[in-house]
Amino acid sequence: MSTDDLCISFRDIDPKAPQHILIVPKKEIKSLADVAEEDAPLLGHLLLKASQIAKEQGISDSGYRIVVNTNKEGGQEVSHLHLHILGGRQMTWPRDNAGPVRSKTDSIIHGVWISPRKPGVQYYAYGDMPRNGGA
């Protein structure tokens, strides 16, 4: 699709949406877990490129998703950092029906912690969340 000094983009060979485009930095970085402070400008460039591609593909106004799978349990299959742009259909979350239950009163379901003390309030979980209504 396109290339510049910092990255290359192309269509995924196994698309999960009508528009499924990969953006791969030319710098060799294994995963998002391996980025350094010096990579901040490159990471910003990748997101700007994603926005530009979404506009070019006509999915910017309707919406799209950016995904960065990181390491084995994060679903990363190729050991080189890359972004997925997914669009052209309604995205859903979560993708599957599996999710651990933490306690009888608080649940982490697909990375979302639902507070029984504040109905309708959801917190996205990035790691282990406290039990029994802790914030």
Coordinates of N, CA and C in Angstrom, one line a residue:
M1 N 0.8 -1.2 0.0 CA 0.0 0.0 0.0 C 0.9 1.3 0.0
S2 N 1.7 1.4 1.1 CA 2.5 2.6 1.1 C 3.8 2.3 1.9
T3 N 4.8 3.2 1.7 CA 6.0 3.1 2.4 C 6.6 4.5 2.6
D4 N 7.3 4.6 3.7 CA 8.1 5.9 3.9 C 9.4 5.5 4.6
D5 N 10.1 6.5 5.1 CA 11.4 6.2 5.7 C 11.3 5.4 7.0
L6 N 10.1 5.4 7.7 CA 10.0 4.8 9.0 C 9.2 3.5 9.0
C7 N 8.2 3.3 8.0 CA 7.4 2.2 8.0 C 6.8 1.8 6.7
I8 N 6.2 0.6 6.6 CA 5.6 0.1 5.4 C 4.2 -0.4 5.8
S9 N 3.2 -0.3 4.9 CA 1.9 -0.8 5.2 C 1.4 -1.6 4.1
F10 N 0.6 -2.6 4.4 CA 0.0 -3.5 3.4 C -1.2 -4.2 4.0
R11 N -2.0 -4.8 3.1 CA -3.2 -5.6 3.5 C -2.8 -6.9 4.1
D12 N -3.5 -7.3 5.2 CA -3.3 -8.5 5.9 C -3.7 -9.7 5.0
I13 N -2.9 -10.8 4.9 CA -3.3 -11.9 4.0 C -4.4 -12.7 4.6
D14 N -4.7 -12.6 5.9 CA -5.8 -13.3 6.5 C -6.7 -12.2 7.2
P15 N -7.5 -11.4 6.5 CA -8.2 -10.3 7.0 C -9.3 -10.7 8.0
K16 N -9.5 -9.9 9.1 CA -10.5 -10.2 10.1 C -11.6 -9.1 10.0
A17 N -11.5 -8.2 9.0 CA -12.5 -7.2 8.7 C -12.3 -6.8 7.2
P18 N -13.4 -6.2 6.6 CA -13.2 -5.8 5.2 C -12.0 -5.0 4.9
Q19 N -11.6 -4.1 5.9 CA -10.4 -3.4 5.8 C -9.5 -3.9 6.9
H20 N -8.4 -4.6 6.6 CA -7.5 -5.0 7.6 C -6.1 -4.8 7.0
I21 N -5.5 -3.8 7.6 CA -4.2 -3.3 7.0 C -3.1 -3.3 8.2
L22 N -1.9 -3.7 7.8 CA -0.8 -3.8 8.8 C 0.1 -2.6 8.5
I23 N 0.6 -2.1 9.6 CA 1.6 -1.0 9.6 C 2.8 -1.6 10.3
V24 N 4.0 -1.7 9.7 CA 5.2 -2.3 10.2 C 6.3 -1.3 10.2
P25 N 6.9 -1.0 11.4 CA 8.0 -0.1 11.4 C 9.2 -0.8 10.7
K26 N 10.1 0.0 10.1 CA 11.3 -0.6 9.5 C 12.3 -0.9 10.5
K27 N 12.3 -0.2 11.6 CA 13.2 -0.5 12.7 C 12.8 -1.8 13.3
E28 N 13.8 -2.7 13.6 CA 13.5 -4.0 14.2 C 13.2 -3.9 15.7
I29 N 12.0 -4.1 16.0 CA 11.5 -4.1 17.4 C 10.6 -5.3 17.5
K30 N 11.0 -6.2 18.5 CA 10.2 -7.4 18.6 C 8.8 -7.3 19.0
S31 N 8.5 -6.4 20.0 CA 7.1 -6.2 20.4 C 7.0 -4.9 21.1
L32 N 5.7 -4.5 21.4 CA 5.5 -3.3 22.2 C 6.2 -3.3 23.5
A33 N 6.4 -4.5 24.1 CA 7.1 -4.7 25.4 C 8.5 -4.3 25.3
D34 N 9.1 -4.2 24.0 CA 10.5 -4.0 23.8 C 10.8 -2.6 23.4
V35 N 9.9 -1.7 23.3 CA 10.2 -0.3 22.9 C 10.9 0.4 24.0
A36 N 11.7 1.4 23.5 CA 12.5 2.2 24.4 C 12.0 3.7 24.3
E37 N 12.4 4.5 25.2 CA 12.1 5.9 25.2 C 12.4 6.6 23.9
E38 N 13.5 6.2 23.3 CA 13.9 6.7 22.0 C 12.9 6.4 20.9
D39 N 12.0 5.4 21.1 CA 11.1 5.0 20.1 C 9.8 5.8 20.1
A40 N 9.7 6.7 21.0 CA 8.4 7.5 21.1 C 8.1 8.2 19.8
P41 N 9.0 8.9 19.1 CA 8.6 9.5 17.8 C 8.2 8.5 16.8
L42 N 8.8 7.3 16.7 CA 8.4 6.3 15.8 C 7.0 5.8 16.1
L43 N 6.7 5.6 17.4 CA 5.3 5.1 17.8 C 4.3 6.2 17.4
G44 N 4.6 7.4 17.6 CA 3.7 8.5 17.2 C 3.5 8.5 15.7
H45 N 4.5 8.3 15.0 CA 4.5 8.3 13.5 C 3.6 7.1 13.0
L46 N 3.7 6.0 13.7 CA 2.8 4.8 13.3 C 1.3 5.1 13.5
L47 N 1.0 5.8 14.6 CA -0.4 6.2 14.8 C -0.9 7.2 13.8
L48 N 0.0 8.2 13.5 CA -0.4 9.2 12.5 C -0.6 8.5 11.1
K49 N 0.3 7.6 10.8 CA 0.1 6.8 9.5 C -1.2 6.0 9.5
A50 N -1.5 5.4 10.7 CA -2.8 4.7 10.8 C -4.0 5.6 10.5
S51 N -4.0 6.8 11.1 CA -5.0 7.8 10.8 C -5.1 8.2 9.3
Q52 N -4.0 8.4 8.7 CA -3.9 8.8 7.3 C -4.5 7.6 6.4
I53 N -4.1 6.4 6.7 CA -4.5 5.2 5.9 C -6.0 5.1 6.1
A54 N -6.5 5.2 7.3 CA -8.0 5.1 7.6 C -8.8 6.1 6.7
K55 N -8.2 7.3 6.6 CA -8.9 8.4 5.8 C -8.8 8.0 4.3
E56 N -7.7 7.5 3.9 CA -7.5 7.1 2.5 C -8.4 5.9 2.1
Q57 N -8.7 5.0 3.1 CA -9.5 3.8 2.8 C -11.0 4.1 3.1
G58 N -11.3 5.3 3.5 CA -12.7 5.7 3.7 C -13.4 5.1 4.9
I59 N -12.6 4.8 5.9 CA -13.2 4.2 7.2 C -13.0 5.2 8.4
S60 N -12.4 6.3 8.2 CA -12.2 7.2 9.3 C -13.5 7.8 9.9
D61 N -14.4 8.2 9.1 CA -15.6 8.7 9.6 C -16.5 7.7 10.3
S62 N -16.6 6.5 9.7 CA -17.5 5.5 10.3 C -16.8 4.8 11.5
G63 N -15.5 4.8 11.5 CA -14.8 4.2 12.7 C -13.9 3.0 12.3
Y64 N -12.9 2.8 13.1 CA -12.0 1.7 12.9 C -11.3 1.4 14.3
R65 N -10.6 0.3 14.3 CA -9.9 -0.1 15.5 C -8.4 -0.3 15.2
I66 N -7.5 0.1 16.1 CA -6.1 -0.1 16.0 C -5.8 -1.2 17.1
V67 N -5.1 -2.2 16.6 CA -4.7 -3.3 17.5 C -3.2 -3.5 17.5
V68 N -2.6 -3.7 18.7 CA -1.2 -4.1 18.8 C -1.1 -5.3 19.7
N69 N -1.0 -6.5 19.1 CA -0.9 -7.7 19.9 C 0.5 -7.7 20.4
T70 N 0.7 -8.1 21.7 CA 2.0 -8.1 22.3 C 2.3 -9.4 23.0
N71 N 3.3 -10.1 22.5 CA 3.8 -11.3 23.0 C 2.8 -12.4 22.9
K72 N 3.1 -13.6 23.3 CA 2.3 -14.8 23.1 C 0.9 -14.7 23.6
E73 N 0.7 -14.4 24.9 CA -0.6 -14.3 25.4 C -1.4 -13.1 24.9
G74 N -0.8 -12.2 24.3 CA -1.5 -11.1 23.7 C -1.9 -11.3 22.3
G75 N -1.5 -12.5 21.8 CA -1.9 -12.9 20.4 C -0.9 -12.6 19.3
Q76 N 0.3 -12.1 19.7 CA 1.3 -11.8 18.7 C 1.8 -13.1 18.0
E77 N 1.7 -13.1 16.7 CA 2.1 -14.3 16.0 C 3.5 -14.1 15.2
V78 N 3.8 -12.8 15.0 CA 5.0 -12.5 14.2 C 5.9 -11.7 15.2
S79 N 7.1 -12.0 15.4 CA 8.0 -11.4 16.3 C 8.6 -10.1 15.7
H80 N 7.7 -9.2 15.3 CA 8.1 -7.8 14.9 C 6.9 -6.9 15.2
L81 N 7.1 -5.9 15.9 CA 6.1 -4.9 16.2 C 5.3 -4.5 15.0
H82 N 4.0 -4.5 15.0 CA 3.1 -4.1 14.0 C 1.8 -3.7 14.5
L83 N 1.1 -2.7 13.8 CA -0.2 -2.3 14.1 C -1.2 -2.9 13.1
H84 N -2.4 -3.3 13.6 CA -3.5 -3.7 12.7 C -4.5 -2.5 12.7
I85 N -4.9 -2.2 11.5 CA -6.1 -1.3 11.3 C -7.2 -2.2 10.8
L86 N -8.3 -2.2 11.6 CA -9.5 -3.0 11.3 C -10.7 -2.0 11.1
G87 N -11.4 -2.2 10.0 CA -12.5 -1.3 9.7 C -13.4 -1.9 8.6
G88 N -14.4 -1.1 8.3 CA -15.3 -1.5 7.3 C -16.5 -2.4 7.8
R89 N -16.6 -2.5 9.1 CA -17.8 -3.2 9.7 C -17.9 -2.8 11.1
Q90 N -19.0 -3.1 11.8 CA -19.2 -2.8 13.2 C -18.3 -3.7 14.0
M91 N -17.5 -3.1 14.8 CA -16.6 -3.8 15.7 C -17.4 -4.1 17.0
T92 N -17.1 -5.3 17.6 CA -17.7 -5.7 18.8 C -16.6 -5.9 19.9
W93 N -17.0 -5.8 21.1 CA -16.0 -6.1 22.2 C -16.8 -6.7 23.3
P94 N -16.4 -7.7 23.9 CA -15.2 -8.5 23.6 C -15.4 -9.4 22.4
R95 N -14.3 -9.9 21.9 CA -14.3 -10.7 20.7 C -14.9 -12.1 20.9
D96 N -14.6 -12.7 22.1 CA -15.1 -14.0 22.4 C -15.8 -14.0 23.8
N97 N -16.2 -15.2 24.2 CA -17.0 -15.3 25.5 C -16.2 -15.7 26.7
A98 N -14.9 -15.8 26.6 CA -14.1 -16.3 27.8 C -13.8 -15.1 28.7
G99 N -13.8 -15.3 30.0 CA -13.4 -14.2 30.9 C -13.4 -14.7 32.3
P100 N -12.3 -14.3 33.1 CA -12.2 -14.8 34.4 C -13.1 -14.0 35.4
V101 N -13.7 -14.7 36.4 CA -14.5 -14.1 37.4 C -13.6 -14.0 38.6
R102 N -13.5 -12.8 39.2 CA -12.6 -12.5 40.3 C -13.3 -12.7 41.7
S103 N -14.5 -12.4 41.9 CA -15.2 -12.6 43.2 C -16.7 -12.7 43.0
K104 N -17.5 -12.8 44.0 CA -18.9 -12.8 43.9 C -19.5 -11.5 43.6
T105 N -18.8 -10.4 44.0 CA -19.3 -9.1 43.8 C -18.6 -8.3 42.7
D106 N -17.4 -8.5 42.4 CA -16.7 -7.8 41.3 C -16.3 -8.8 40.3
S107 N -16.3 -8.4 39.0 CA -15.9 -9.3 37.9 C -15.0 -8.6 37.0
I108 N -14.0 -9.3 36.5 CA -13.2 -8.8 35.3 C -13.7 -9.7 34.2
I109 N -14.4 -9.2 33.2 CA -14.8 -9.9 32.1 C -14.3 -9.2 30.8
H110 N -13.4 -10.0 30.2 CA -12.7 -9.5 28.9 C -12.0 -8.2 29.2
G111 N -11.4 -8.0 30.3 CA -10.6 -6.8 30.5 C -11.4 -5.6 31.0
V112 N -12.7 -5.8 31.3 CA -13.5 -4.7 31.9 C -13.9 -5.1 33.3
W113 N -13.6 -4.2 34.2 CA -14.0 -4.4 35.6 C -15.3 -3.6 35.8
I114 N -16.4 -4.3 36.3 CA -17.7 -3.7 36.5 C -17.9 -3.6 38.0
S115 N -18.1 -2.3 38.4 CA -18.2 -2.0 39.8 C -19.6 -2.2 40.3
P116 N -19.9 -3.0 41.3 CA -21.2 -3.2 41.9 C -21.6 -1.9 42.7
R117 N -20.7 -1.1 43.1 CA -20.9 0.0 43.9 C -21.3 1.2 43.1
K118 N -20.9 1.2 41.8 CA -21.2 2.3 40.9 C -21.9 1.7 39.6
P119 N -23.2 1.4 39.7 CA -23.8 0.8 38.5 C -23.5 1.6 37.2
G120 N -23.2 0.9 36.2 CA -23.0 1.5 34.9 C -21.5 2.0 34.7
V121 N -20.7 1.9 35.7 CA -19.3 2.4 35.6 C -18.4 1.2 35.3
Q122 N -17.6 1.3 34.3 CA -16.7 0.3 33.8 C -15.3 0.8 33.8
Y123 N -14.4 0.0 34.2 CA -13.0 0.4 34.2 C -12.2 -0.7 33.4
Y124 N -11.4 -0.2 32.5 CA -10.6 -1.1 31.7 C -9.5 -1.6 32.5
A125 N -9.3 -2.9 32.5 CA -8.3 -3.6 33.3 C -7.0 -3.8 32.6
Y126 N -5.9 -3.2 33.1 CA -4.6 -3.5 32.5 C -3.8 -4.1 33.6
G127 N -4.0 -5.4 33.9 CA -3.4 -6.1 35.0 C -4.4 -6.5 36.0
D128 N -4.0 -6.9 37.1 CA -4.8 -7.4 38.2 C -5.6 -6.3 38.9
M129 N -6.9 -6.4 38.9 CA -7.7 -5.4 39.5 C -8.0 -5.8 41.0
P130 N -8.2 -4.8 41.9 CA -8.6 -5.2 43.3 C -10.0 -5.8 43.3
R131 N -10.2 -6.6 44.3 CA -11.4 -7.3 44.6 C -12.3 -6.5 45.5
N132 N -13.6 -6.9 45.5 CA -14.6 -6.4 46.5 C -14.7 -4.9 46.4
G133 N -14.8 -4.3 45.2 CA -15.1 -2.9 45.0 C -14.0 -2.0 45.1
G134 N -12.7 -2.4 45.3 CA -11.6 -1.5 45.4 C -11.4 -0.8 44.0
A135 N -10.9 0.4 44.1 CA -10.7 1.2 42.9 C -9.3 1.2 42.4

